[in-house]
Coordinates of C-alpha atoms in Angstrom, one line a residue:
M1 CA 0.0 0.0 0.0
V2 CA 1.3 3.4 -0.9
S3 CA 1.9 5.6 2.2
S4 CA 1.2 9.3 2.5
S5 CA 4.9 10.1 2.8
H6 CA 5.6 8.1 -0.4
E7 CA 2.9 10.1 -2.2
A8 CA 4.2 13.5 -1.0
M9 CA 7.8 12.8 -2.0
H10 CA 7.1 12.5 -5.7
R11 CA 4.1 15.0 -5.8
I12 CA 6.5 17.8 -5.1
F13 CA 8.0 17.2 -8.5
Q14 CA 4.5 17.2 -10.0
E15 CA 3.6 20.5 -8.4
D16 CA 6.9 22.1 -9.5
P17 CA 8.8 20.0 -12.1
G18 CA 11.6 22.6 -12.1
V19 CA 12.6 21.7 -8.6
F20 CA 14.7 18.8 -9.9
A21 CA 16.9 21.2 -11.9
R22 CA 17.4 23.5 -8.9
T23 CA 18.2 20.4 -6.7
F24 CA 20.8 19.2 -9.2
H25 CA 22.3 22.7 -9.4
T26 CA 22.5 22.9 -5.6
L27 CA 24.3 19.5 -5.5
G28 CA 26.7 20.4 -8.3
L29 CA 25.5 17.7 -10.6
P30 CA 26.4 18.3 -14.3
F31 CA 23.0 18.2 -15.9
P32 CA 22.2 20.8 -18.6
E33 CA 19.9 23.7 -17.9
P34 CA 16.3 22.8 -19.1
V35 CA 14.2 25.0 -21.3
A36 CA 11.0 22.9 -21.0
V37 CA 9.7 20.3 -18.5
S38 CA 6.7 18.2 -19.5
L39 CA 4.7 15.9 -17.2
M40 CA 4.3 12.6 -18.9
P41 CA 1.9 9.6 -18.4
T42 CA 3.1 7.3 -15.7
D43 CA 1.4 4.1 -16.8
L44 CA 4.1 1.6 -18.1
T45 CA 1.8 -1.4 -18.3
E46 CA 2.2 -3.6 -21.4
I47 CA 0.5 -6.8 -20.2
Q48 CA -3.0 -6.2 -18.8
L49 CA -2.5 -8.5 -15.8
L50 CA 0.7 -6.9 -14.7
E51 CA 0.3 -3.2 -13.8
R52 CA 3.4 -1.1 -13.6
R53 CA 3.5 2.6 -12.8
V54 CA 6.4 4.9 -12.1
D55 CA 5.6 7.6 -9.5
T56 CA 6.3 10.6 -11.7
L57 CA 7.6 10.9 -15.2
L58 CA 9.0 14.1 -16.7
R59 CA 10.4 14.9 -20.2
I60 CA 13.3 17.3 -19.9
D61 CA 14.3 19.4 -23.0
A62 CA 17.7 21.0 -22.4
A63 CA 19.0 24.3 -23.8
E64 CA 21.6 22.4 -25.9
G65 CA 18.8 20.6 -27.8
D66 CA 19.2 17.3 -25.9
S67 CA 16.2 15.7 -24.3
Y68 CA 15.8 13.0 -21.7
L69 CA 13.2 11.4 -19.4
L70 CA 13.3 11.8 -15.6
A71 CA 11.5 9.0 -13.7
V72 CA 11.0 9.8 -10.1
E73 CA 10.5 7.1 -7.5
A74 CA 9.9 7.6 -3.8
Q75 CA 11.3 4.7 -1.7
G76 CA 10.4 4.4 2.0
K77 CA 12.4 1.3 2.9
K78 CA 14.6 -1.4 1.4
D79 CA 12.8 -3.7 -1.0
R80 CA 14.7 -6.6 -2.7
G81 CA 12.2 -6.7 -5.6
K82 CA 12.4 -3.0 -6.4
P83 CA 15.6 -3.0 -8.5
G84 CA 13.9 -5.4 -10.9
S85 CA 11.0 -3.0 -11.3
W86 CA 13.3 -0.1 -11.8
A87 CA 15.2 -2.0 -14.5
Y88 CA 11.9 -2.6 -16.2
Y89 CA 10.9 1.1 -16.0
V90 CA 14.2 2.2 -17.6
A91 CA 14.2 -0.4 -20.4
H92 CA 10.6 0.2 -21.2
L93 CA 10.9 4.0 -21.2
Y94 CA 13.8 3.8 -23.6
A95 CA 12.1 1.4 -25.9
K96 CA 8.8 3.4 -25.9
Y97 CA 10.2 7.0 -26.2
R98 CA 13.7 6.5 -27.6
L99 CA 15.0 9.0 -25.1
P100 CA 17.7 8.4 -22.5
P101 CA 16.0 7.8 -19.1
L102 CA 17.3 9.0 -15.7
L103 CA 16.0 7.2 -12.6
L104 CA 15.7 9.5 -9.6
V105 CA 15.0 7.9 -6.2
T106 CA 14.0 10.0 -3.2
C107 CA 14.5 8.5 0.3
Q108 CA 13.9 9.8 3.9
D109 CA 16.6 7.9 5.7
R110 CA 20.3 7.4 5.1
S111 CA 20.2 3.6 5.2
T112 CA 17.5 3.3 2.5
A113 CA 19.3 6.0 0.4
E114 CA 22.6 4.1 0.5
W115 CA 20.9 0.9 -0.5
A116 CA 19.0 2.6 -3.4
A117 CA 22.2 4.2 -4.7
E118 CA 24.0 0.8 -5.1
T119 CA 24.7 -0.1 -8.7
V120 CA 22.6 -3.2 -9.7
V121 CA 24.1 -5.5 -12.2
I122 CA 21.7 -7.9 -14.0
G123 CA 22.9 -10.9 -15.9
P124 CA 25.4 -13.8 -15.5
T125 CA 28.6 -13.0 -13.5
A126 CA 30.7 -13.9 -16.5
W127 CA 28.8 -11.5 -18.8
P128 CA 26.6 -8.8 -17.1
T129 CA 23.8 -7.7 -19.4
L130 CA 22.4 -4.6 -17.7
S131 CA 23.8 -2.1 -15.2
L132 CA 21.3 0.0 -13.2
R133 CA 22.6 3.1 -11.5
P134 CA 19.9 5.3 -9.9
L135 CA 20.5 8.9 -8.8
V136 CA 19.4 9.1 -5.1
L137 CA 18.2 12.2 -3.1
G138 CA 18.1 11.7 0.6
P139 CA 19.4 13.0 4.0
H140 CA 23.0 12.4 2.8
N141 CA 22.9 15.0 0.0
V142 CA 19.7 17.2 0.1
P143 CA 20.6 20.6 1.7
V144 CA 19.1 21.6 5.1
F145 CA 17.1 24.8 5.2
T146 CA 17.0 26.5 8.6
D147 CA 17.2 30.1 7.2
V148 CA 13.8 31.6 6.5
N149 CA 15.0 33.7 3.6
A150 CA 16.7 30.8 1.9
A151 CA 13.6 28.6 2.3
A152 CA 11.4 31.4 0.9
R153 CA 13.5 31.7 -2.2
D154 CA 12.7 28.1 -3.1
I155 CA 9.6 26.7 -1.3
P156 CA 9.5 23.4 -3.2
L157 CA 13.1 22.5 -2.5
A158 CA 12.7 23.6 1.1
T159 CA 9.7 21.3 1.3
L160 CA 11.6 18.4 -0.1
S161 CA 14.3 19.2 2.4
A162 CA 11.9 19.3 5.4
I163 CA 10.4 15.9 4.4
T164 CA 13.8 14.3 3.7
H165 CA 15.2 15.5 7.0
G166 CA 12.0 14.7 9.0
K167 CA 13.9 12.3 11.2
D168 CA 16.8 14.6 11.7
P169 CA 17.5 15.9 15.3
N170 CA 17.4 19.4 13.9
A171 CA 13.9 18.8 12.3
A172 CA 12.2 21.4 14.5
A173 CA 14.4 24.2 13.2
I174 CA 13.9 23.1 9.6
L175 CA 10.2 23.0 10.0
K176 CA 10.0 26.4 11.7
A177 CA 12.0 27.9 8.8
L178 CA 9.6 26.4 6.2
A179 CA 6.5 27.5 8.2
A180 CA 7.7 31.1 8.3
A181 CA 8.7 30.9 4.6
L182 CA 5.2 29.8 3.6
Q183 CA 3.8 33.0 4.9
T184 CA 5.7 34.9 2.3
V185 CA 3.8 33.3 -0.7
D186 CA 0.2 33.2 -1.8
E187 CA -2.4 31.2 0.1
D188 CA -2.9 28.5 -2.5
T189 CA 0.8 27.8 -2.9
A190 CA 1.2 27.8 0.9
M191 CA -1.7 25.3 1.3
I192 CA -0.3 22.9 -1.3
F193 CA 3.2 22.7 0.2
A194 CA 1.9 22.7 3.8
E195 CA -0.2 19.7 3.0
L196 CA 2.7 18.0 1.1
T197 CA 4.9 18.5 4.2
E198 CA 2.3 17.0 6.5
L199 CA 1.8 14.0 4.2
G200 CA 5.5 13.6 3.7
L201 CA 6.3 13.5 7.4
G202 CA 3.8 10.7 7.9
S203 CA 3.9 9.3 11.5
A204 CA 7.4 10.6 12.3
P205 CA 7.6 12.6 15.6
A206 CA 8.3 15.7 13.5
A207 CA 4.7 15.5 12.1
Q208 CA 3.3 16.7 15.4
I209 CA 5.8 19.6 15.4
W210 CA 4.5 20.6 12.0
R211 CA 0.8 20.3 13.0
D212 CA 1.5 22.5 16.0
L213 CA 3.1 25.1 13.7
M214 CA 0.2 25.0 11.3
A215 CA -2.3 25.4 14.1
V216 CA -1.2 29.0 14.6
D217 CA -3.2 30.1 11.6
L218 CA -5.9 27.6 10.5
S219 CA -7.4 30.0 8.0
F220 CA -4.1 30.2 6.0
F221 CA -2.8 26.7 6.1
R222 CA -4.4 23.4 5.1
S223 CA -3.3 21.1 7.9
E224 CA -5.1 18.1 9.2
T225 CA -7.3 20.1 11.6
S226 CA -8.1 22.9 9.2
Q227 CA -9.2 20.5 6.5
R228 CA -12.1 19.5 8.8
L229 CA -13.0 23.1 9.5
R230 CA -13.2 24.3 5.8
S231 CA -16.4 24.0 4.0
E232 CA -16.9 21.2 1.5
A233 CA -17.8 23.7 -1.3
R234 CA -14.5 25.5 -1.0
A235 CA -12.5 22.3 -1.0
M236 CA -14.3 21.1 -4.1
G237 CA -13.7 24.4 -5.9
R238 CA -10.0 24.3 -5.2
A239 CA -9.8 20.7 -6.4
E240 CA -11.6 21.6 -9.6
G241 CA -9.2 24.5 -10.1
R242 CA -6.1 22.4 -9.8
A243 CA -7.5 19.8 -12.2
E244 CA -8.2 22.5 -14.7
G245 CA -4.7 23.8 -14.3
R246 CA -3.2 20.3 -14.9
A247 CA -5.3 20.0 -18.1
E248 CA -4.1 23.4 -19.3
G249 CA -0.5 22.4 -18.5
R250 CA -0.7 19.1 -20.4
A251 CA -2.3 20.8 -23.4
E252 CA 0.6 23.3 -23.4
D253 CA 3.1 20.4 -23.2
I254 CA 1.5 18.7 -26.3
L255 CA 1.7 21.9 -28.3
R256 CA 5.3 22.5 -27.2
I257 CA 6.4 19.0 -28.2
L258 CA 4.7 19.3 -31.7
S259 CA 6.4 22.7 -32.2
K260 CA 9.8 21.4 -31.1
R261 CA 9.4 18.5 -33.6
G262 CA 8.4 20.9 -36.4
V263 CA 4.9 19.5 -36.7
A264 CA 2.5 22.2 -38.0
V265 CA -0.6 22.8 -35.9
S266 CA -3.7 24.4 -37.4
E267 CA -5.9 26.8 -35.4
Q268 CA -8.7 24.1 -35.4
V269 CA -6.3 21.5 -33.9
R270 CA -4.9 23.9 -31.4
E271 CA -8.4 24.8 -30.2
R272 CA -9.4 21.2 -29.8
I273 CA -6.3 20.5 -27.7
V274 CA -6.5 23.6 -25.4
S275 CA -10.3 23.1 -24.9
C276 CA -10.0 19.5 -23.8
G277 CA -10.4 19.0 -20.0
D278 CA -10.1 15.2 -19.9
L279 CA -6.7 14.4 -18.5
D280 CA -6.8 10.8 -19.7
V281 CA -7.5 11.9 -23.3
L282 CA -4.8 14.6 -23.0
S283 CA -2.3 11.9 -21.8
D284 CA -3.0 9.8 -24.9
W285 CA -2.5 12.8 -27.1
L286 CA 0.7 13.6 -25.3
D287 CA 2.0 10.1 -26.0
R288 CA 1.1 10.4 -29.7
S289 CA 2.7 13.9 -30.0
L290 CA 6.1 12.3 -29.6
T291 CA 5.7 10.3 -32.9
A292 CA 2.9 12.0 -34.8
E293 CA 3.8 12.9 -38.4
V294 CA 0.9 15.4 -38.7
A295 CA -1.0 17.0 -35.9
E296 CA -4.2 15.2 -36.8
D297 CA -2.6 11.9 -35.9
L298 CA -3.2 12.8 -32.2
F299 CA -6.9 12.2 -32.7
A300 CA -6.8 8.9 -34.7
A301 CA -7.6 6.5 -31.8
T302 CA -10.0 9.0 -30.2
E303 CA -12.2 9.1 -33.4
A304 CA -12.0 5.4 -34.1

């Protein structure tokens, strides 16, 4: 069963896909600066009886013209069967999209992070066939934010830091800095990342510290207690707004990919894409935009 902390770790990348680039820059990792980040479908199922889904999948288009896929996995504990699934993800993504995949694993404790970072060699000892080398973010390399100004400059990265270091002895100072930083941004943004922090901390002792901090202003933050106090109508309205925003973002990604590939898009096709509010349909169109020879190829299966 997927835990709330597992969900929060990869949802940060969905709320702000650009956080990965800033994280890599902070860590001094030599990845090129992206010019576009697209959220991709996460269903990697090929055989109906065996469902496989990566947590978050992003397409990264770099300034130099190179593109690659970033598959984000949140790992809460050691799992002997996981490297086999990761190998499947990487091989399947490369076969499907013909783009180099990068597997990013996020962890909340050092022991799991060290295990996840181990290179996995698949094949006979005499002739290894496949080598899997995940890039791991965890307490060992994600920066600690205890300065309010630093946290305010990058709320998503500060949130990732707070969750990653939730078991740290200095967790209270990290959470206080994030709580103060959230009061410098708009209400909707603050609510999203306050909720992600609460989910990410799960049952850790630091979760109670966070709830106490959030109880200071229940009208501003969406903590566990304030969720019960808000009206159902307001909650539904916000959810609908976020769904609409995701649909608009996915439509923009489709048009961006077609443009980058040099595929002409008529005004009629553009209007059909941007007016579609069905995320499942848009996901199918996004898949087809990677190989479509003409823009109308997006709709072939939809109209069949």
